[in-house]
Short mmCIF file of C-alpha atoms and ligand atoms in Angstrom, two decimals:
data_model
loop_
_atom_site.label_atom_id
_atom_site.label_comp_id
_atom_site.label_asym_id
_atom_site.label_seq_id
_atom_site.Cartn_x
_atom_site.Cartn_y
_atom_site.Cartn_z
CA UNK A 1 0.01 0.01 0.06
CA UNK A 2 0.96 3.61 -0.27
CA UNK A 3 -0.56 7.02 -1.04
CA UNK A 4 -2.50 6.85 -4.26
CA UNK A 5 -2.94 10.06 -6.07
CA UNK A 6 -4.69 8.97 -9.09
CA UNK A 7 -4.60 6.48 -12.08
CA UNK A 8 -3.18 6.63 -15.55
CA UNK A 9 -6.01 7.36 -18.07
CA UNK A 10 -7.40 4.42 -20.36
CA UNK A 11 -6.30 3.70 -22.82
CA UNK A 12 -2.86 4.84 -21.64
CA UNK A 13 -0.43 6.01 -24.35
CA UNK A 14 2.99 4.91 -23.09
CA UNK A 15 6.27 6.05 -24.35
CA UNK A 16 8.55 3.02 -23.57
CA UNK A 17 12.25 3.73 -23.42
CA UNK A 18 14.60 0.71 -23.49
CA UNK A 19 18.35 0.64 -22.97
CA UNK A 20 19.72 -2.21 -25.02
CA UNK A 21 23.07 -1.96 -23.06
CA UNK A 22 21.60 -2.18 -19.59
CA UNK A 23 22.25 -5.13 -17.46
CA UNK A 24 23.57 -8.02 -19.44
CA UNK A 25 22.27 -6.50 -22.61
CA UNK A 26 19.04 -8.37 -22.49
CA UNK A 27 16.47 -5.63 -22.28
CA UNK A 28 15.25 -6.12 -25.77
CA UNK A 29 14.75 -9.95 -25.19
CA UNK A 30 12.97 -9.19 -21.96
CA UNK A 31 10.70 -6.87 -23.86
CA UNK A 32 9.72 -9.50 -26.49
CA UNK A 33 9.48 -12.39 -24.02
CA UNK A 34 7.51 -10.65 -21.33
CA UNK A 35 6.42 -7.09 -21.75
CA UNK A 36 5.12 -6.76 -25.27
CA UNK A 37 2.45 -9.40 -24.77
CA UNK A 38 1.59 -8.36 -21.19
CA UNK A 39 1.08 -4.52 -22.32
CA UNK A 40 -0.91 -5.63 -25.25
CA UNK A 41 -3.23 -7.85 -23.15
CA UNK A 42 -3.70 -5.15 -20.61
CA UNK A 43 -4.59 -2.76 -23.58
CA UNK A 44 -1.68 -0.48 -22.93
CA UNK A 45 -0.69 0.90 -26.28
CA UNK A 46 3.01 1.80 -26.29
CA UNK A 47 5.61 3.09 -28.58
CA UNK A 48 9.09 1.53 -28.08
CA UNK A 49 12.12 3.88 -28.26
CA UNK A 50 15.47 2.08 -28.04
CA UNK A 51 18.26 4.34 -26.89
CA UNK A 52 21.46 4.27 -28.94
CA UNK A 53 23.73 6.14 -26.53
CA UNK A 54 23.95 7.62 -23.10
CA UNK A 55 21.72 10.80 -22.76
CA UNK A 56 19.53 9.72 -25.67
CA UNK A 57 16.60 9.23 -23.37
CA UNK A 58 17.25 12.54 -21.61
CA UNK A 59 17.15 14.29 -24.97
CA UNK A 60 14.10 12.54 -26.21
CA UNK A 61 11.96 13.44 -23.17
CA UNK A 62 13.46 16.99 -23.11
CA UNK A 63 12.11 17.63 -26.70
CA UNK A 64 9.03 15.44 -26.60
CA UNK A 65 5.55 16.67 -27.11
CA UNK A 66 4.20 15.46 -23.74
CA UNK A 67 0.65 16.02 -24.67
CA UNK A 68 0.96 12.75 -26.85
CA UNK A 69 1.94 10.71 -23.93
CA UNK A 70 0.09 9.64 -20.70
CA UNK A 71 3.12 7.91 -19.05
CA UNK A 72 6.95 7.57 -19.59
CA UNK A 73 8.08 4.09 -18.82
CA UNK A 74 11.62 2.79 -18.90
CA UNK A 75 12.79 -0.87 -19.38
CA UNK A 76 16.30 -0.67 -18.06
CA UNK A 77 18.22 0.02 -14.74
CA UNK A 78 17.82 3.08 -12.56
CA UNK A 79 20.33 5.04 -14.65
CA UNK A 80 17.86 5.48 -17.53
CA UNK A 81 15.12 6.78 -15.20
CA UNK A 82 17.75 9.31 -13.92
CA UNK A 83 18.10 10.58 -17.44
CA UNK A 84 14.30 10.80 -17.94
CA UNK A 85 13.80 12.69 -14.67
CA UNK A 86 16.50 15.27 -15.51
CA UNK A 87 15.31 15.65 -19.10
CA UNK A 88 11.89 16.63 -17.78
CA UNK A 89 13.35 18.93 -15.16
CA UNK A 90 15.41 20.71 -17.85
CA UNK A 91 12.24 21.68 -19.85
CA UNK A 92 10.78 25.16 -19.71
CA UNK A 93 7.43 23.48 -18.65
CA UNK A 94 9.31 21.47 -15.97
CA UNK A 95 6.45 21.96 -13.48
CA UNK A 96 3.86 20.33 -15.59
CA UNK A 97 6.30 17.84 -17.33
CA UNK A 98 7.52 16.29 -14.22
CA UNK A 99 3.94 15.40 -13.35
CA UNK A 100 3.89 12.96 -16.33
CA UNK A 101 3.41 9.44 -14.67
CA UNK A 102 6.75 7.66 -14.60
CA UNK A 103 7.01 3.81 -14.66
CA UNK A 104 9.92 1.50 -14.41
CA UNK A 105 10.51 -2.11 -15.53
CA UNK A 106 13.62 -3.76 -14.28
CA UNK A 107 15.90 -4.69 -17.10
CA UNK A 108 19.23 -3.45 -15.84
CA UNK A 109 21.64 -4.60 -13.20
CA UNK A 110 20.77 -1.89 -10.81
CA UNK A 111 16.92 -2.10 -10.31
CA UNK A 112 16.58 -0.48 -6.96
CA UNK A 113 13.33 1.55 -7.71
CA UNK A 114 11.63 -1.31 -9.27
CA UNK A 115 12.43 -3.55 -6.14
CA UNK A 116 11.15 -0.72 -3.99
CA UNK A 117 7.89 -0.44 -5.89
CA UNK A 118 7.32 -4.17 -5.61
CA UNK A 119 7.96 -3.91 -1.90
CA UNK A 120 5.69 -0.91 -1.40
CA UNK A 121 2.99 -2.77 -3.11
CA UNK A 122 3.01 -5.50 -0.50
CA UNK A 123 3.71 -8.15 -3.19
CA UNK A 124 6.12 -10.95 -2.24
CA UNK A 125 9.85 -10.57 -2.57
CA UNK A 126 11.03 -11.58 -6.01
CA UNK A 127 14.00 -10.78 -8.22
CA UNK A 128 15.16 -11.07 -11.73
CA UNK A 129 12.57 -11.97 -14.36
CA UNK A 130 9.84 -12.54 -11.62
CA UNK A 131 10.44 -9.04 -10.45
CA UNK A 132 9.95 -7.78 -14.07
CA UNK A 133 6.71 -9.71 -14.34
CA UNK A 134 5.50 -8.33 -11.15
CA UNK A 135 6.29 -4.84 -12.22
CA UNK A 136 4.60 -5.39 -15.42
CA UNK A 137 1.32 -6.15 -13.56
CA UNK A 138 1.68 -3.23 -11.28
CA UNK A 139 2.24 -0.97 -14.43
CA UNK A 140 -0.89 -2.46 -16.04
CA UNK A 141 -2.85 -1.65 -12.99
CA UNK A 142 -1.79 2.00 -13.32
CA UNK A 143 -2.17 3.40 -9.88
CA UNK A 144 -0.26 6.63 -9.29
CA UNK A 145 1.64 7.77 -6.10
CA UNK A 146 3.52 11.03 -5.45
CA UNK A 147 7.33 10.58 -5.82
CA UNK A 148 9.73 12.73 -3.82
CA UNK A 149 12.61 14.16 -5.69
CA UNK A 150 15.96 15.30 -4.22
CA UNK A 151 17.56 18.39 -5.75
CA UNK A 152 21.36 18.15 -5.73
CA UNK A 153 24.03 20.84 -6.29
CA UNK A 154 27.27 19.57 -7.46
CA UNK A 155 30.78 21.08 -7.19
CA UNK A 156 30.52 22.73 -10.60
CA UNK A 157 27.27 24.41 -9.64
CA UNK A 158 25.42 21.80 -11.72
CA UNK A 159 21.95 20.85 -10.33
CA UNK A 160 20.49 17.35 -10.75
CA UNK A 161 17.32 15.67 -9.61
CA UNK A 162 17.55 12.19 -7.96
CA UNK A 163 14.90 9.76 -6.93
CA UNK A 164 17.03 7.07 -5.29
CA UNK A 165 20.40 7.80 -3.66
CA UNK A 166 23.47 9.72 -3.16
CA UNK A 167 26.41 7.69 -2.12
CA UNK A 168 30.13 8.19 -1.21
CA UNK A 169 32.75 5.81 0.02
CA UNK A 170 32.30 2.09 0.03
CA UNK A 171 28.76 1.97 -1.81
CA UNK A 172 29.71 4.30 -4.54
CA UNK A 173 33.12 2.64 -5.19
CA UNK A 174 31.28 -0.77 -5.34
CA UNK A 175 28.79 0.68 -7.79
CA UNK A 176 31.31 2.06 -10.12
CA UNK A 177 34.03 -0.46 -9.76
CA UNK A 178 31.53 -3.26 -10.37
CA UNK A 179 30.68 -1.83 -13.86
CA UNK A 180 33.42 -4.12 -15.09
CA UNK A 181 31.53 -7.16 -14.09
CA UNK A 182 28.48 -6.18 -15.91
CA UNK A 183 28.20 -9.48 -17.74
CA UNK A 184 27.32 -11.34 -14.57
CA UNK A 185 24.17 -9.18 -14.03
CA UNK A 186 22.91 -8.25 -10.61
CA UNK A 187 25.62 -10.19 -8.73
CA UNK A 188 28.05 -7.67 -10.00
CA UNK A 189 27.45 -5.80 -6.72
CA UNK A 190 28.28 -8.90 -4.68
CA UNK A 191 31.56 -9.45 -6.58
CA UNK A 192 32.36 -5.69 -6.12
CA UNK A 193 31.58 -5.82 -2.55
CA UNK A 194 34.01 -8.70 -1.93
CA UNK A 195 36.75 -6.86 -3.73
CA UNK A 196 36.27 -3.57 -2.05
CA UNK A 197 36.08 -5.30 1.46
CA UNK A 198 39.38 -6.77 0.83
CA UNK A 199 40.85 -3.39 0.25
CA UNK A 200 38.75 -1.56 2.73
CA UNK A 201 39.28 2.27 2.65
CA UNK A 202 38.61 5.23 4.88
CA UNK A 203 37.20 8.42 3.30
CA UNK A 204 37.84 11.85 4.90
CA UNK A 205 35.07 14.51 4.76
CA UNK A 206 32.69 16.80 6.41
CA UNK A 207 28.95 15.93 6.70
CA UNK A 208 26.20 18.03 7.92
CA UNK A 209 22.39 17.69 7.80
CA UNK A 210 19.07 19.26 8.67
CA UNK A 211 17.29 16.63 10.68
CA UNK A 212 13.51 15.94 10.75
CA UNK A 213 12.43 16.14 14.34
CA UNK A 214 10.14 13.38 15.53
CA UNK A 215 7.74 16.02 16.78
CA UNK A 216 7.58 17.84 13.41
CA UNK A 217 4.26 18.14 11.69
CA UNK A 218 4.32 15.79 8.65
CA UNK A 219 4.36 17.80 5.37
CA UNK A 220 1.12 18.19 3.68
CA UNK A 221 1.80 15.67 0.91
CA UNK A 222 2.51 12.94 3.47
CA UNK A 223 -0.26 10.99 4.86
CA UNK A 224 0.01 7.57 6.52
CA UNK A 225 1.48 5.03 4.25
CA UNK A 226 1.24 1.38 4.36
CA UNK A 227 -1.04 -0.47 6.79
CA UNK A 228 1.99 -2.18 8.17
CA UNK A 229 4.22 -0.12 10.46
CA UNK A 230 7.09 1.30 8.45
CA UNK A 231 9.49 0.15 11.24
CA UNK A 232 8.00 -3.27 11.81
CA UNK A 233 10.69 -5.02 9.70
CA UNK A 234 13.22 -3.32 11.70
CA UNK A 235 11.90 -4.56 15.07
CA UNK A 236 10.62 -7.97 14.11
CA UNK A 237 13.97 -9.59 13.38
CA UNK A 238 17.27 -9.76 15.21
CA UNK A 239 19.02 -11.74 12.48
CA UNK A 240 22.42 -10.62 13.57
CA UNK A 241 22.07 -12.36 16.85
CA UNK A 242 23.12 -9.31 18.90
CA UNK A 243 20.87 -6.94 20.83
CA UNK A 244 19.91 -3.65 19.25
CA UNK A 245 21.95 -0.62 20.43
CA UNK A 246 19.69 1.72 22.41
CA UNK A 247 22.19 4.46 22.82
CA UNK A 248 20.33 7.70 21.61
CA UNK A 249 22.94 8.73 19.07
CA UNK A 250 22.39 5.46 17.02
CA UNK A 251 18.84 4.74 17.30
CA UNK A 252 16.57 5.80 14.36
CA UNK A 253 13.90 6.78 16.83
CA UNK A 254 16.13 9.19 18.65
CA UNK A 255 17.77 11.83 16.46
CA UNK A 256 20.59 13.89 17.78
CA UNK A 257 19.50 15.56 20.98
CA UNK A 258 21.57 18.56 20.35
CA UNK A 259 19.15 19.55 17.61
CA UNK A 260 17.16 22.58 18.61
CA UNK A 261 14.69 23.42 15.96
CA UNK A 262 13.86 23.05 12.33
CA UNK A 263 13.15 26.51 11.32
CA UNK A 264 13.93 27.43 7.80
CA UNK A 265 17.09 29.57 7.16
CA UNK A 266 16.42 33.14 6.23
CA UNK A 267 14.45 33.27 3.00
CA UNK A 268 16.75 36.04 1.87
CA UNK A 269 19.63 33.62 1.25
CA UNK A 270 18.32 30.69 -0.84
CA UNK A 271 20.91 28.91 -2.66
CA UNK A 272 21.85 30.57 -5.94
CA UNK A 273 21.10 28.69 -9.11
CA UNK A 274 22.73 31.33 -11.16
CA UNK A 275 24.91 30.19 -13.93
CA UNK A 276 22.89 26.89 -14.36
CA UNK A 277 20.38 28.33 -16.71
CA UNK A 278 19.61 25.07 -18.14
CA UNK A 279 18.38 23.92 -14.69
CA UNK A 280 14.90 24.72 -13.77
CA UNK A 281 13.00 23.53 -10.76
CA UNK A 282 11.75 24.61 -7.57
CA UNK A 283 13.98 26.85 -5.15
CA UNK A 284 16.02 25.01 -2.58
CA UNK A 285 14.88 27.10 0.46
CA UNK A 286 16.73 24.96 2.94
CA UNK A 287 20.28 25.39 1.27
CA UNK A 288 22.82 28.27 1.47
CA UNK A 289 25.68 28.55 -1.14
CA UNK A 290 28.31 25.96 -0.73
CA UNK A 291 30.97 28.60 0.17
CA UNK A 292 29.04 29.55 3.26
CA UNK A 293 28.82 27.48 6.39
CA UNK A 294 25.56 25.50 6.93
CA UNK A 295 22.67 27.12 8.72
CA UNK A 296 22.73 27.19 12.56
CA UNK A 297 19.90 24.67 12.92
CA UNK A 298 21.93 21.95 11.02
CA UNK A 299 23.65 19.18 12.68
CA UNK A 300 27.44 19.02 11.95
CA UNK A 301 28.72 15.40 12.30
CA UNK A 302 31.94 15.72 14.44
CA UNK A 303 33.64 12.79 12.92
CA UNK A 304 35.44 13.19 9.71
CA UNK A 305 36.48 9.68 8.92
CA UNK A 306 33.96 7.43 7.11
CA UNK A 307 33.67 4.05 5.44
CA UNK A 308 30.54 5.09 3.62
CA UNK A 309 27.92 7.75 3.46
CA UNK A 310 24.61 6.74 1.83
CA UNK A 311 21.53 9.07 1.44
CA UNK A 312 18.80 6.95 0.22
CA UNK A 313 15.00 7.98 -0.41
CA UNK A 314 13.66 4.44 -1.51
CA UNK A 315 13.48 1.28 0.46
CA UNK A 316 15.96 -0.67 -1.81
CA UNK A 317 19.41 0.08 -2.86
CA UNK A 318 19.49 -2.90 -5.13
CA UNK A 319 17.07 -5.87 -5.84
CA UNK A 320 18.46 -7.73 -2.79
CA UNK A 321 19.43 -4.83 -0.62
CA UNK A 322 16.76 -3.14 1.65
CA UNK A 323 18.77 -0.14 2.83
CA UNK A 324 15.89 1.59 4.22
CA UNK A 325 12.82 -0.61 4.65
CA UNK A 326 11.01 2.32 6.47
CA UNK A 327 11.28 4.50 3.42
CA UNK A 328 8.38 5.30 1.12
CA UNK A 329 8.30 7.01 -2.16
CA UNK A 330 6.51 10.09 -0.79
CA UNK A 331 7.66 10.26 2.84
CA UNK A 332 9.40 13.70 2.32
CA UNK A 333 12.58 12.22 3.94
CA UNK A 334 16.11 11.48 2.99
CA UNK A 335 17.24 8.55 4.93
CA UNK A 336 20.91 9.23 5.75
CA UNK A 337 23.21 6.38 6.89
CA UNK A 338 26.81 6.62 7.61
CA UNK A 339 29.46 4.13 8.76
CA UNK A 340 32.36 5.60 10.75
CA UNK A 341 35.99 4.47 10.40
CA UNK A 342 37.03 1.88 12.94
CA UNK A 343 34.56 -0.79 11.97
CA UNK A 344 36.12 -4.15 11.35
CA UNK A 345 35.68 -6.12 8.07
CA UNK A 346 33.63 -8.75 9.69
CA UNK A 347 31.27 -6.15 11.26
CA UNK A 348 30.94 -4.30 7.91
CA UNK A 349 30.21 -7.69 6.16
CA UNK A 350 27.64 -8.46 8.84
CA UNK A 351 25.83 -5.10 8.11
CA UNK A 352 25.85 -5.58 4.40
CA UNK A 353 24.39 -9.22 4.84
CA UNK A 354 21.71 -7.90 7.22
CA UNK A 355 20.80 -5.33 4.73
CA UNK A 356 19.62 -8.10 2.46
CA UNK A 357 16.67 -8.36 4.80
CA UNK A 358 16.80 -4.77 5.94
CA UNK A 359 17.78 -5.70 9.51
CA UNK A 360 21.17 -3.80 9.72
CA UNK A 361 19.71 -1.29 12.24
CA UNK A 362 19.12 -4.08 14.74
CA UNK A 363 22.81 -5.17 14.53
CA UNK A 364 23.73 -2.89 17.40
CA UNK A 365 26.75 -1.79 15.40
CA UNK A 366 28.07 1.50 17.03
CA UNK A 367 29.72 2.50 13.79
CA UNK A 368 26.43 2.75 11.97
CA UNK A 369 24.51 5.94 12.34
CA UNK A 370 21.06 6.78 10.88
CA UNK A 371 19.01 10.05 10.70
CA UNK A 372 16.01 11.10 8.86
CA UNK A 373 16.82 14.45 7.17
CA UNK A 374 15.49 17.18 4.83
CA UNK A 375 18.76 18.34 3.58
CA UNK A 376 22.40 17.52 3.83
CA UNK A 377 25.88 18.65 2.73
CA UNK A 378 28.84 16.47 2.03
CA UNK A 379 32.37 17.92 1.56
CA UNK A 380 34.92 15.17 0.76
CA UNK A 381 38.45 16.06 1.84
CA UNK A 382 40.18 13.07 0.13
CA UNK A 383 41.57 14.49 -3.18
CA UNK A 384 39.98 11.82 -5.26
CA UNK A 385 36.90 9.55 -4.94
CA UNK A 386 33.65 8.57 -6.37
CA UNK A 387 30.27 10.07 -5.83
CA UNK A 388 27.14 8.55 -7.31
CA UNK A 389 23.66 9.78 -7.68
CA UNK A 390 20.95 7.10 -8.42
CA UNK A 391 23.91 4.76 -9.23
CA UNK A 392 25.37 7.13 -11.82
CA UNK A 393 28.85 8.65 -11.22
CA UNK A 394 28.82 12.48 -10.89
CA UNK A 395 31.63 14.94 -10.51
CA UNK A 396 33.58 14.55 -7.33
CA UNK A 397 33.66 17.39 -4.76
CA UNK A 398 31.35 19.20 -2.38
CA UNK A 399 27.57 18.30 -2.78
CA UNK A 400 24.40 19.43 -1.05
CA UNK A 401 20.90 18.25 -1.43
CA UNK A 402 17.38 18.91 -0.36
CA UNK A 403 14.14 16.88 -0.70
CA UNK A 404 11.08 18.08 -2.47
CA UNK A 405 8.08 16.04 -1.34
CA UNK A 406 5.90 14.59 -4.10
CA UNK A 407 7.56 16.63 -6.92
CA UNK A 408 6.90 13.75 -9.47
CA UNK A 409 4.38 10.97 -9.98
CA UNK A 410 5.23 7.27 -10.07
CA UNK A 411 3.16 4.22 -11.32
CA UNK A 412 3.23 2.08 -8.23
CA UNK A 413 0.31 -0.16 -8.95
P1 LIG B 501 22.28 -0.71 -15.44
O1 LIG B 501 21.31 -0.98 -14.21
O2 LIG B 501 22.58 -2.05 -16.12
O3 LIG B 501 23.46 0.03 -15.04
P2 LIG B 501 21.10 1.67 -16.58
O4 LIG B 501 19.78 1.87 -16.98
O5 LIG B 501 21.52 2.17 -15.25
O6 LIG B 501 21.40 0.13 -16.50
O7 LIG B 501 22.10 2.27 -17.63
C1 LIG B 501 23.42 2.22 -17.55
C2 LIG B 501 23.95 3.46 -18.34
O8 LIG B 501 23.78 3.16 -19.73
C3 LIG B 501 23.28 4.74 -18.04
O9 LIG B 501 24.41 5.77 -17.74
C4 LIG B 501 22.61 5.15 -19.28
O10 LIG B 501 22.58 6.57 -19.43
C5 LIG B 501 23.45 4.49 -20.30
N1 LIG B 501 22.78 4.21 -21.62
C6 LIG B 501 21.55 4.35 -22.03
N2 LIG B 501 21.32 3.91 -23.27
C7 LIG B 501 22.55 3.56 -23.72
C8 LIG B 501 23.03 2.89 -24.90
N3 LIG B 501 22.27 2.68 -25.95
N4 LIG B 501 24.30 2.60 -25.02
C9 LIG B 501 25.11 2.82 -24.00
N5 LIG B 501 24.78 3.28 -22.80
C10 LIG B 501 23.50 3.68 -22.60
MG1 LIG B 502 22.79 1.93 -13.50
#
């Protein structure tokens, strides 16, 4: 279950974008063996567009006459939807364009949003082609939910919109380094994890965030989500065999007690989007320019040595990784996790294995910290490194972000 904000019209004219290179290069076969018949039987007329290079989908939706389409659906990994979202946000009519219903059919090696949608719908856990079939049914049902987008400002001043994650350190390195094992499909992340664990690194940087206080009014677009408690899966299982850490600093239910308030920074100093003329979108009222220190109501993390920083806004980081089981597409929150330097390899491995079932917060690991936040800033101090947004590598350097609740619409069945 989740918040439903409408349905796609019938018949629904779908622009279906397919990346033939995604995953093991099987998206076209998946289309003919599963999707074509399913959409035809469900009376969903669609036009297939096969991308022939990176950014092709982005350009197509930037130029498209959107009055001709009731939904934009991708058959690929998360990377192609990232292009579609940003193509829509680069349009003059972005405000209307980004309301075009978006759908995703998992055909890549990183299918985090598809896995999240399947999970939100209450459908049983499946992966691979079964996940594709499940997402096909949800798509045919055509129920719409609001989708939060996170606005990100990169070192160059470039602004991008993200629906899934911002990662630095271990997770980002695995994602990019595992590209070379693309031929093995989804398990490329497992292979990459083993390699990176063997050569575990520490990443220096500064991290700050604007927490969501537990007493804070829920934003207007947020109503109660699924019938099951969002934290139930955190509490129901203790798969790591250790007791949960109840110290206030490491519990998801007790955000940093030093936080005083959540008032907005002075509206006279919103972050400048000058010089990024191709980037439209709503103003980021919570951010100040990167060369100024963060507003006084932000929390600055005192530690500067990290193994990973992961800001995620969907439940799944991959088909088999529930990084934030409490997350919903429209919860108005960035779920910020970080792991501090000092964690042993076995302890990190235990966390990653627990993440398969979303039970990592019950491991009682003192190096893992979690906060629900509205905005964050990350300033890497190490001279080189990898930052990913929705699994795609972006320029390395300081980055800051704020969530915009329900900016887009997602077909969630
Ligand atoms: P995967 O999950 O397998 O990584 P993605 O959908 O994330 O699949 O796509 C991976 C990358 O391929 C993205 O950066 C996307 O922009 C790019 N891409 C899209 N179409 C093509 C194409 N025809 N050839 C090569 N790369 C492409
Ligand atoms: Mg990808």
